Short mmCIF file of C-alpha atoms and ligand atoms in Angstrom, two decimals:
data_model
loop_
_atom_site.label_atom_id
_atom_site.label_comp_id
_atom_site.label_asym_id
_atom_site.label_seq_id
_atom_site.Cartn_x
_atom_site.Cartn_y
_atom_site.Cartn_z
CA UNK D 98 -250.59 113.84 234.29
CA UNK D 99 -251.36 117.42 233.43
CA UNK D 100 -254.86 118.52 233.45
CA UNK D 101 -254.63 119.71 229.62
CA UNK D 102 -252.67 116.01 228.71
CA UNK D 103 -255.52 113.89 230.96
CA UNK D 104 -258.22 116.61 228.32
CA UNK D 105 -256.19 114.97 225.48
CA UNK D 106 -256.04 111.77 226.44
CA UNK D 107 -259.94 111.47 226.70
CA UNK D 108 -260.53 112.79 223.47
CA UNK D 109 -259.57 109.50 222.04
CA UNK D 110 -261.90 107.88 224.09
CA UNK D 111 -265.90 107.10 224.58
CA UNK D 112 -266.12 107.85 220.64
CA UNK D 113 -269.19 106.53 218.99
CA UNK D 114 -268.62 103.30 216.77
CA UNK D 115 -267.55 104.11 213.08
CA UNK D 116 -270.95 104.05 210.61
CA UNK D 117 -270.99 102.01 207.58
CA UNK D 118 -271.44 105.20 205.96
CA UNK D 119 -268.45 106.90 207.35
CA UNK D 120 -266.40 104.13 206.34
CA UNK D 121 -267.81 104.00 202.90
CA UNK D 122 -267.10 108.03 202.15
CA UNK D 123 -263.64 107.86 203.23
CA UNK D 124 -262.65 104.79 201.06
CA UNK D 125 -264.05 107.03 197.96
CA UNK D 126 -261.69 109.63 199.61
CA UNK D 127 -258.70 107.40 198.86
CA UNK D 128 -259.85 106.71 195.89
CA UNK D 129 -259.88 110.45 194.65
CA UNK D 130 -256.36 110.44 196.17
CA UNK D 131 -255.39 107.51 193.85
CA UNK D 132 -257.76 108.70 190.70
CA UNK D 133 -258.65 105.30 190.27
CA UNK D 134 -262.57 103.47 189.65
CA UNK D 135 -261.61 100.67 190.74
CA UNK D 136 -262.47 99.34 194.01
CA UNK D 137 -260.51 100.68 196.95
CA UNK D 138 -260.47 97.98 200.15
CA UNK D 139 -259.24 99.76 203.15
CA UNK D 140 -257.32 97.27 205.46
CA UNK D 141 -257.58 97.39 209.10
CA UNK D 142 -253.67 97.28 209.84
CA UNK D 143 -250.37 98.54 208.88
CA UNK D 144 -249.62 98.68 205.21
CA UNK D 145 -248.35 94.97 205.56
CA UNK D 146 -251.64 93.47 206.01
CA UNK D 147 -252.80 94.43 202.47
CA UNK D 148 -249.04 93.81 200.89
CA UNK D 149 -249.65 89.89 201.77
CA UNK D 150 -253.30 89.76 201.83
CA UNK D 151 -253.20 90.90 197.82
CA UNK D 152 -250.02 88.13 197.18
CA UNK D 153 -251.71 85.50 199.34
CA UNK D 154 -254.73 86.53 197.74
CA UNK D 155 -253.76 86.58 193.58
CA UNK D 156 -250.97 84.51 194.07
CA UNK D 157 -250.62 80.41 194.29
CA UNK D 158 -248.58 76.97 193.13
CA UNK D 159 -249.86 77.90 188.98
CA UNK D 160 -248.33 81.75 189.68
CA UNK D 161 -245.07 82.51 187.89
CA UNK D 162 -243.92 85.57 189.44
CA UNK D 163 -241.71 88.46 188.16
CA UNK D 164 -240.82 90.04 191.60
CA UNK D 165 -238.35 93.07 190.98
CA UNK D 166 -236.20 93.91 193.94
CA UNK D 167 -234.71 97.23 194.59
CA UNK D 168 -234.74 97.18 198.01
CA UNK D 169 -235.83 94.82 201.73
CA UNK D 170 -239.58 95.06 200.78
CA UNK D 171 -239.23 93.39 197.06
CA UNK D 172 -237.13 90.72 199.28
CA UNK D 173 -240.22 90.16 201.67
CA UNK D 174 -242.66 89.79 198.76
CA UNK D 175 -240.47 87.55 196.99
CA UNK D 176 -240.61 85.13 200.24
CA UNK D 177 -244.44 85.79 200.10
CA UNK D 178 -244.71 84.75 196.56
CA UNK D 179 -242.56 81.16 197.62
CA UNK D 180 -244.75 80.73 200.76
CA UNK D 181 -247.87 80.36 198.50
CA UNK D 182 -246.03 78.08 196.03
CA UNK D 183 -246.07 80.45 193.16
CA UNK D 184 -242.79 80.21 191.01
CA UNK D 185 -240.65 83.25 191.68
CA UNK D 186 -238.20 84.82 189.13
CA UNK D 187 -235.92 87.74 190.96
CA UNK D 188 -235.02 90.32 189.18
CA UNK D 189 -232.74 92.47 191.53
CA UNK D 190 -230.93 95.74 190.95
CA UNK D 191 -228.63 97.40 193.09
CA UNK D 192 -229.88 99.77 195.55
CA UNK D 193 -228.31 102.92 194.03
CA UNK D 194 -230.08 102.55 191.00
CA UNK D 195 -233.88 101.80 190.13
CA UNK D 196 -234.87 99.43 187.39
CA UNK D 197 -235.95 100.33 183.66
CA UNK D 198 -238.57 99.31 181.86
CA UNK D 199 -235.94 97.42 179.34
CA UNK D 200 -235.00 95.30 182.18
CA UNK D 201 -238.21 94.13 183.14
CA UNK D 202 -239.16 93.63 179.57
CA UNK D 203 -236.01 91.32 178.97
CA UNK D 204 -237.06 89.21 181.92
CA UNK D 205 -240.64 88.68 180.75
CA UNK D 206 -239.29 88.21 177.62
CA UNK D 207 -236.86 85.37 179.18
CA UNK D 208 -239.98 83.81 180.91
CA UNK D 209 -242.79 84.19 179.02
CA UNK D 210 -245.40 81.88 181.33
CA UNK D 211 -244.74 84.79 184.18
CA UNK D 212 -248.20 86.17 185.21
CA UNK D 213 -247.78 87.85 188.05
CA UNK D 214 -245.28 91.03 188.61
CA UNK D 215 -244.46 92.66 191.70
CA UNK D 216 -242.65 96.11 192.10
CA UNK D 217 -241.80 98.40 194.84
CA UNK D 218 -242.59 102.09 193.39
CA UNK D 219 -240.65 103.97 195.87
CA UNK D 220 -238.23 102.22 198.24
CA UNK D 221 -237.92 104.48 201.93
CA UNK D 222 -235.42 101.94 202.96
CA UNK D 223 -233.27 102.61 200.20
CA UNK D 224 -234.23 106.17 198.50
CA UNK D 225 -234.55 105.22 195.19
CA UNK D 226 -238.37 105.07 192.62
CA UNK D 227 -238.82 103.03 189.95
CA UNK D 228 -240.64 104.17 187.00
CA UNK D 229 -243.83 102.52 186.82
CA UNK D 230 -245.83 104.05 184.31
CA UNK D 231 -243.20 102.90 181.88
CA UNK D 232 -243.13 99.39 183.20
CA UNK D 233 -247.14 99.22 183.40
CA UNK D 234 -246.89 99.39 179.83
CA UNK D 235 -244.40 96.60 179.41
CA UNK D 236 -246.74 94.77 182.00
CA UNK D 237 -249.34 95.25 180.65
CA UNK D 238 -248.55 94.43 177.19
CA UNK D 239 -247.75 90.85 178.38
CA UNK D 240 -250.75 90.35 180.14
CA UNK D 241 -249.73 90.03 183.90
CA UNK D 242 -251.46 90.53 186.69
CA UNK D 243 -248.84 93.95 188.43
CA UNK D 244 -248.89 94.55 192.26
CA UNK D 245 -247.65 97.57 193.24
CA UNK D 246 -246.40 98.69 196.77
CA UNK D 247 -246.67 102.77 196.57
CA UNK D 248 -246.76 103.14 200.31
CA UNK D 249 -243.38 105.12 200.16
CA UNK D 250 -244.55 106.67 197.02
CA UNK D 251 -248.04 108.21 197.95
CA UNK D 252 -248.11 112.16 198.66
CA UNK D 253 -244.71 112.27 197.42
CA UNK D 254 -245.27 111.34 193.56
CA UNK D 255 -247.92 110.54 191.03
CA UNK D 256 -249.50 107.25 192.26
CA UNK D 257 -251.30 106.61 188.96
CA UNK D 258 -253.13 102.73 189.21
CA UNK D 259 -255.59 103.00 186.34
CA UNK D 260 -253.07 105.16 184.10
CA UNK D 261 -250.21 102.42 184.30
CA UNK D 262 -252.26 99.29 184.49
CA UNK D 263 -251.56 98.30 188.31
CA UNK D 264 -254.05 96.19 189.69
CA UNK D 265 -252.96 95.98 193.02
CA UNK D 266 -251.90 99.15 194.27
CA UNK D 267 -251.33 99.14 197.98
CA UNK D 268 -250.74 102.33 200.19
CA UNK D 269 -250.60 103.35 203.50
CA UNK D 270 -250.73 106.52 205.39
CA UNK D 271 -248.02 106.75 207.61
CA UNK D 272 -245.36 108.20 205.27
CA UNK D 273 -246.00 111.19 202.46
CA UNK D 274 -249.17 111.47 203.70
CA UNK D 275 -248.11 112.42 206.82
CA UNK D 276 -251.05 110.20 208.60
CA UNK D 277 -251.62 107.46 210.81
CA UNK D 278 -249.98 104.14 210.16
CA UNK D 279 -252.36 101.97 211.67
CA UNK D 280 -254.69 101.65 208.12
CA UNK D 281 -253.77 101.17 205.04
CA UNK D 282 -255.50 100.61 201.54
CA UNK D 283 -255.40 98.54 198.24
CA UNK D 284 -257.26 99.28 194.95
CA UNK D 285 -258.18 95.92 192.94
CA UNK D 286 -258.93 95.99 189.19
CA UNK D 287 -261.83 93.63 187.84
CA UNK D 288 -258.89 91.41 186.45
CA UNK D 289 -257.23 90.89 189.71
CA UNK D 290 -260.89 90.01 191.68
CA UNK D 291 -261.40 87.27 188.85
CA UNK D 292 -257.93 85.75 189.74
CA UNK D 293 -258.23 85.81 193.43
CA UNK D 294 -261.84 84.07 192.81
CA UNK D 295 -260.41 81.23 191.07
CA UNK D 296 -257.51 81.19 193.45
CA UNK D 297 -258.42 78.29 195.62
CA UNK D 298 -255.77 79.42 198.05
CA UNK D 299 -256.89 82.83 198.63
CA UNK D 300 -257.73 83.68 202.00
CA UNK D 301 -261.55 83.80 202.89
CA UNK D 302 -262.77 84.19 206.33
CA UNK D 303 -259.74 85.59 207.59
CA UNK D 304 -257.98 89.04 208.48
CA UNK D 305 -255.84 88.77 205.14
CA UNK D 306 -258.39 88.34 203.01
CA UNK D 307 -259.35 90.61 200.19
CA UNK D 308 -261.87 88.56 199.04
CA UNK D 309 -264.07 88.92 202.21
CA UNK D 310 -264.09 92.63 202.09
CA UNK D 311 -265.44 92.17 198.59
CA UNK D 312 -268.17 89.83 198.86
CA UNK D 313 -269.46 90.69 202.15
CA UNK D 314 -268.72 94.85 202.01
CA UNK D 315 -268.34 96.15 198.59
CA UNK D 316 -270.83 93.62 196.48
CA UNK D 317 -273.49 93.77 199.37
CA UNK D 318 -273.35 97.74 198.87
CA UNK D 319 -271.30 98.38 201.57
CA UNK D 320 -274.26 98.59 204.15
CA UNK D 321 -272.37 96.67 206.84
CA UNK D 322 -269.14 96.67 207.81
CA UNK D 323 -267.40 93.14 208.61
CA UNK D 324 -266.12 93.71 212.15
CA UNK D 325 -265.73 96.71 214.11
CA UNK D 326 -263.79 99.47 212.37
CA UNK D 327 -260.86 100.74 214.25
CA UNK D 328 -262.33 104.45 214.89
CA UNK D 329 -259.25 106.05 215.84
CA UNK D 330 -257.11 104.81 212.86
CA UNK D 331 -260.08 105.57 210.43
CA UNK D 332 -260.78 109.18 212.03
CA UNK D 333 -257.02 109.98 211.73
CA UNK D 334 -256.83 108.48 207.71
CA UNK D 335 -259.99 110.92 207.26
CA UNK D 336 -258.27 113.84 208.88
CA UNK D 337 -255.34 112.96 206.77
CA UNK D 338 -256.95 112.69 203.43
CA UNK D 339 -258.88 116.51 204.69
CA UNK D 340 -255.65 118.27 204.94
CA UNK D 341 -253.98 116.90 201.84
CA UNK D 342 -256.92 117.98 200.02
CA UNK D 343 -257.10 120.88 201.75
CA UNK D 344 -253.23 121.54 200.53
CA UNK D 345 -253.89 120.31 197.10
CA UNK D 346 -251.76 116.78 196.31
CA UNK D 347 -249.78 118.66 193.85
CA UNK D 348 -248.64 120.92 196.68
CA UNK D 349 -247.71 118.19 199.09
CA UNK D 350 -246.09 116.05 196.71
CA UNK D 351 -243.92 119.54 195.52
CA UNK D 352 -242.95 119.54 198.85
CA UNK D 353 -241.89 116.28 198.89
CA UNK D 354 -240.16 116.98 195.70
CA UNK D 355 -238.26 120.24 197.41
CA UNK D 356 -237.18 118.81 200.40
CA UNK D 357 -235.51 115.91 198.55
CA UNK D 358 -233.62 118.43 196.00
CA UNK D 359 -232.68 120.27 199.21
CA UNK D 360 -231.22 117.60 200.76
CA UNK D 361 -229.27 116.07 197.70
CA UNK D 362 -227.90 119.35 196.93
CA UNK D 363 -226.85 120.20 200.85
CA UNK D 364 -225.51 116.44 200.93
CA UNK D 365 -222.98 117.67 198.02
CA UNK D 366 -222.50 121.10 198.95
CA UNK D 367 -221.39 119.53 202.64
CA UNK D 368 -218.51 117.24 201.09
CA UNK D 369 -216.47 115.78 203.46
CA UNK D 370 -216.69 112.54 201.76
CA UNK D 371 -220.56 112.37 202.17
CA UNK D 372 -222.24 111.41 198.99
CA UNK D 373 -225.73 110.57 197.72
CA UNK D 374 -226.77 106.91 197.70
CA UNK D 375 -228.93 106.63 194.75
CA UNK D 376 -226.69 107.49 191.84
CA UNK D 377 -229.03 109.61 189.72
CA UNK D 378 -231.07 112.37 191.05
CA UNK D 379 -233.94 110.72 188.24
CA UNK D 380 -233.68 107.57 190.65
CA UNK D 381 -234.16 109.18 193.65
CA UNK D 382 -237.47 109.06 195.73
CA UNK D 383 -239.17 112.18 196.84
CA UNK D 384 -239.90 110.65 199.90
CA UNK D 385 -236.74 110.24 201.57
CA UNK D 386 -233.06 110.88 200.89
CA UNK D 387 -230.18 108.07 201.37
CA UNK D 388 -226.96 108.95 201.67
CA UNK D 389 -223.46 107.39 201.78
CA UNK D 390 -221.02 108.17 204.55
CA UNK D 391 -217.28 108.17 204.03
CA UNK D 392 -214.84 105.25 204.17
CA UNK D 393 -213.97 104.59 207.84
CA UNK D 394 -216.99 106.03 209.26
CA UNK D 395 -219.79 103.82 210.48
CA UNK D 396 -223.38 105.50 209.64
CA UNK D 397 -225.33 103.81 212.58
CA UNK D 398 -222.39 105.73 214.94
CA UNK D 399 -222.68 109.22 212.71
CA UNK D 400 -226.69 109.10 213.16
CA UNK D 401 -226.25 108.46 216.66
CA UNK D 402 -224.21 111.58 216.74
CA UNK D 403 -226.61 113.43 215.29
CA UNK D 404 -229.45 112.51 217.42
CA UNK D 405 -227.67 113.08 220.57
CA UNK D 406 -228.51 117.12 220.25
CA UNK D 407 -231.42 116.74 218.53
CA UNK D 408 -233.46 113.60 218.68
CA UNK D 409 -236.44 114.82 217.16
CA UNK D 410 -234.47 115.12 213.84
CA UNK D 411 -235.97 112.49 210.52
CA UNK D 412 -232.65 110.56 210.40
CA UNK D 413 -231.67 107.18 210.57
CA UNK D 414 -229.13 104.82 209.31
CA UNK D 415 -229.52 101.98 207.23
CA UNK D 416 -231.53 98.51 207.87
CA UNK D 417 -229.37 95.55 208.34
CA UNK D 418 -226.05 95.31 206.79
CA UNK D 419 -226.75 99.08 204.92
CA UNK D 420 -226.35 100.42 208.90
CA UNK D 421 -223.18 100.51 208.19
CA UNK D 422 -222.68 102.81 204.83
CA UNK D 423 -226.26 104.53 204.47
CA UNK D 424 -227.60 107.20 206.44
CA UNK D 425 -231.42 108.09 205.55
CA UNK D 426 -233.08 111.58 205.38
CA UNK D 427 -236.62 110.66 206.34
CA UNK D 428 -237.97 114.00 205.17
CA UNK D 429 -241.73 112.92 204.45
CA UNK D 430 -244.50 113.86 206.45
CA UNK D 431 -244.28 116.54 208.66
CA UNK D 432 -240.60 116.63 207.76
CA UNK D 433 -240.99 117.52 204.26
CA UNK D 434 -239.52 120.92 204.74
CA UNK D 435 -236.22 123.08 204.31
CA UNK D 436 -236.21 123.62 207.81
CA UNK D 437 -236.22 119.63 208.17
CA UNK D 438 -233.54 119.22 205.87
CA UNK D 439 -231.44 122.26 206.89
CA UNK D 440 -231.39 120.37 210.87
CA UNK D 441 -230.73 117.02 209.81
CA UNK D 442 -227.49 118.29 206.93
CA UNK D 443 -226.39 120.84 209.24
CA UNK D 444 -226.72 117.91 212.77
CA UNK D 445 -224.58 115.04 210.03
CA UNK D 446 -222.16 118.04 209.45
CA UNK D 447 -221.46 118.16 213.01
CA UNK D 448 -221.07 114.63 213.40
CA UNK D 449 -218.64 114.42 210.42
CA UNK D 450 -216.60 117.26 211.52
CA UNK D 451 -216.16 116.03 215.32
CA UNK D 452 -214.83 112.88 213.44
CA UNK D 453 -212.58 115.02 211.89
CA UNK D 454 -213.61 114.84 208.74
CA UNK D 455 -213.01 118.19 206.39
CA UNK D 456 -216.88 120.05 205.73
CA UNK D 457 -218.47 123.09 205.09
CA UNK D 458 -221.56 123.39 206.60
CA UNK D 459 -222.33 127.03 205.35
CA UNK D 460 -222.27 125.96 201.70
CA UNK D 461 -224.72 123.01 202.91
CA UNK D 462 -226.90 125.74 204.02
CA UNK D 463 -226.68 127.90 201.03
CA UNK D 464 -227.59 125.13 198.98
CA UNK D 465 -230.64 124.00 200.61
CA UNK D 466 -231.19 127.74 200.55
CA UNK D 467 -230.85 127.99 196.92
CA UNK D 468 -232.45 124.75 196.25
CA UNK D 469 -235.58 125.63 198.46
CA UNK D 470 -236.39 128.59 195.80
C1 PLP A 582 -242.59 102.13 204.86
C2 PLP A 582 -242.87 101.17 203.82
C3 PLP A 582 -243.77 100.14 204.03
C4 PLP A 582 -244.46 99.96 205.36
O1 PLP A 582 -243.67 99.18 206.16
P1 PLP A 582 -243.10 99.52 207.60
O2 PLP A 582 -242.05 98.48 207.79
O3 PLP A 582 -244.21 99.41 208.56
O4 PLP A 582 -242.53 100.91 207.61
C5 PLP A 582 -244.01 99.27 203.00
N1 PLP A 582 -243.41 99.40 201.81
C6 PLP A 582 -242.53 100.39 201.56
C7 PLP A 582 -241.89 100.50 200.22
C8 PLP A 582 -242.22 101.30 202.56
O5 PLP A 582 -241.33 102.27 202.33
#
C-alpha cells in the first residue's frame, strides 16, 4: 500500500464516537432537505431498512393496502404488505409509463376499506416518476395512511412530504444525493405514529423498528442515542447534506434534470434502433435514463460492450428479465453531467455500431450539446 493510500485509509479510523448532538443536527439537516416538521428518523442501514421497518411498522392483518407498482420495488413492498397479513390490492402499470392520479382514484374508489397506499416516486430500476403531489391529494382525500419510497427521487426532484400528504417518506443517500448508501431516513406524520402505536405487530425492540427510535430518541429529547451510531455512514450523510446545500437543491436537482434531457435527446439523435424506455419525456425520472435496445440485440451483451473500454461509465442493463431489452443511464450522483452522458451515448454507439447496427454518433453529441444549454 502506498504511503498516501495507508494516510487515507487511517482517516476512517480511531474517530471519536458520534454525540447525541451530532446526530440530532444532522437529522434536522434532512429535514430542511425534505421541508417537512414532521419527525425525521434516520435509519442505521441501507434505504431498505426504513422501506420495511415503516410497512412492518403501519401495516398489519386489519391493513387494506393500495400498493401501486411501476417497477421491482412496488413488487417488494407488495410482498411486505402480505408478510404482515395486511390485504393487498395491486395496482400495476407498465414500466414505460407512470401512473395518474385517475388511476389510483378509480382503485380507491373500487375498494373503499383501503387504508394504506404505497407508491414508488421515482423508479431507478425502470426510469420512470410518478406524480405524487397529484395522487397525495387523491390520498389524502380518502383518508389513507401514503408511504412513499423517494430514494430514487431525492436531489433529483421536488420531494415534497408535508405538501402532498405523505406520511412515510423514506430516502436514502446513495443516489441524487450523491452520498453514502449505508444510512438512510424516513419522516413520520403524527397520523402514521398513532397507527404504528395501535399496531400490535409493529416492531419494538428491534433494528426495524420505528417505534423505538421514537419513544426512546425523539420523545426523550433526543439526549441519547439507542446504540452506537455508525460514525462513518453519519459523517459521510453530513458531508453530503453540506455540499448539496452548499450547491443549492435547486441546482443539483437542475442537474439532474439536464443530464436526463441530455441523454433522452442523444438516445434519439443516435438512432440505430435505440429508443427511450419510458414513453413520455413527462414520465421520465431525472434520476436515471432507461432505454430500449433494438430487436435482436441483447442489452446485458451491448452494456458489456460498453464497459469493456470504459468501466467507470454509469451504465447498466436491466434487472431480471428487463436485462434483456433495457439498458439504464445511471446519471445521478456524481454522474449527473453532460460529460457523463456524452461517455455513456457515445460508449452504446460504439457497441451498436460494432453490431452493425446503422448510428450517428456525431448527431448524439450535438444533441446532448444542444440539450446541455
Ligand atoms: C435505489 C433504490 C432503492 C434502494 O435500493 P438498492 O437496491 O439498495 O439500490 C430503493 N428504492 C428505489 C425506488 C430505488 O431506486
Amino acid at each position: 500500500m502506498s504511503e498516501e493510500s495507508t494516510a487515507v485509509t487511517h482517516a476512517f479510523l480511531d474517530l471519536p464516537p458520534l454525540s447525541a448532538a451530532r446526530f440530532a443536527s444532522i437529522e434536522d439537516r434532512v429535514a430542511r432537505l425534505l421541508g417537512t416538521r414532521q419527525d425525521v428518523v434516520i435509519m442505521q442501514g441501507e434505504a431498505l431498512l426504513p422501506l420495511e421497518g415503516a410497512i412492518r411498522s403501519a401495516a398489519g392483518p386489519g391493513t387494506t393496502a393500495l400498493n401501486v407498482i411501476t417497477g421491482p420495488y412496488g413488487q417488494t413492498f407488495g410482498d411486505w404488505l402480505r408478510d404482515c397479513g395486511a390485504t393487498v390490492i395491486d395496482l400495476s402499470v407498465p414500466f414505460h409509463t407512470a401512473v395518474t392520479a385517475a388511476q389510483v382514484r378509480e382503485a380507491l374508489a373500487e375498494h373503499p376499506e383501503t387504508d394504506f397506499v404505497s407508491l414508488v416516486h421515482a423508479e431507478a430500476a425502470t426510469g420512470n416518476t410518478n406524480p405524487v403531489a397529484e395522487i397525495g391529494e387523491v390520498v389524502r382525500e380518502h383518508g389513507a395512511l401514503f408511504y412513499l419510497d423517494a430514494v430514487a427521487s431525492v436531489g433529483a426532484e421536488p420531494v415534497l412530504p408535508d405538501a402532498w400528504g405523505v406520511d412515510l417518506c423514506v430516502i436514502g443517500a446513495q443516489k441524487a444525493m450523491g452520498g453514502p448508501a449505508g444510512v438512510s431516513a424516513v419522516s413520520v406524520s403524527e397520523r402514521a405514529w398513532t397507527r404504528m402505536a395501535a399496531n400490535p405487530r409493529a416492531p419494538r425492540r428491534s433494528y426495524l423498528s420505528l417505534l423505538d427510535w421514537k419513544e426512546r430518541w425523539t420523545d426523550a429529547g433526543r439526549k441519547a442515542l439507542l446504540h452506537a451510531p455508525a460514525q462513518l455512514e453519519m459523517l459521510a450523510l453530513e458531508a453530503c447534506l453540506e455540499r448539496i446545500e452548499s450547491v443549492g437543491l435547486d441546482g443539483v436537482m437542475a442537474r439532474h434534470r439536464r443530464a436526463a434531457l441530455a441523454t433522452r435527446a442523444g438516445a434519439v439523435a443516435l438512432g440505430g434502433g435505440l429508443e427511450p424506455y419510458v414513453y413520455e419525456t413527462s414520465d421520465a425520472a431525472p434520476v436515471a435514463t432507461t432505454l430500449r435496445v433494438p430487436a435482436g440485440v441483447v442489452a446485458s451483451e451491448l452494456v458489456a460492450r460498453a464497459l469493456r473500454n470504459d468501466g467507470a461509465l454509469p451504465l447498466a442493463a436491466g434487472g431480471g428479465a428487463l436485462a434483456k431489452e433495457m439498458i439504464r443511464v445511471n446519471h445521478y450522483g456524481v454522474d449527473a453531467t453532460a460529460e457523463a452522458v456524452r461517455r455513456s451515448v457515445t460508449a452504446i454507439g460504439s457497441a451498436l455500431a460494432e453490431k452493425g447496427l446503422d448510428v450517428d454518433v456525431d448527431a448524439a453529441v450535438r444533441a446532448i450539446e444542444s440539450a446541455r444549454a
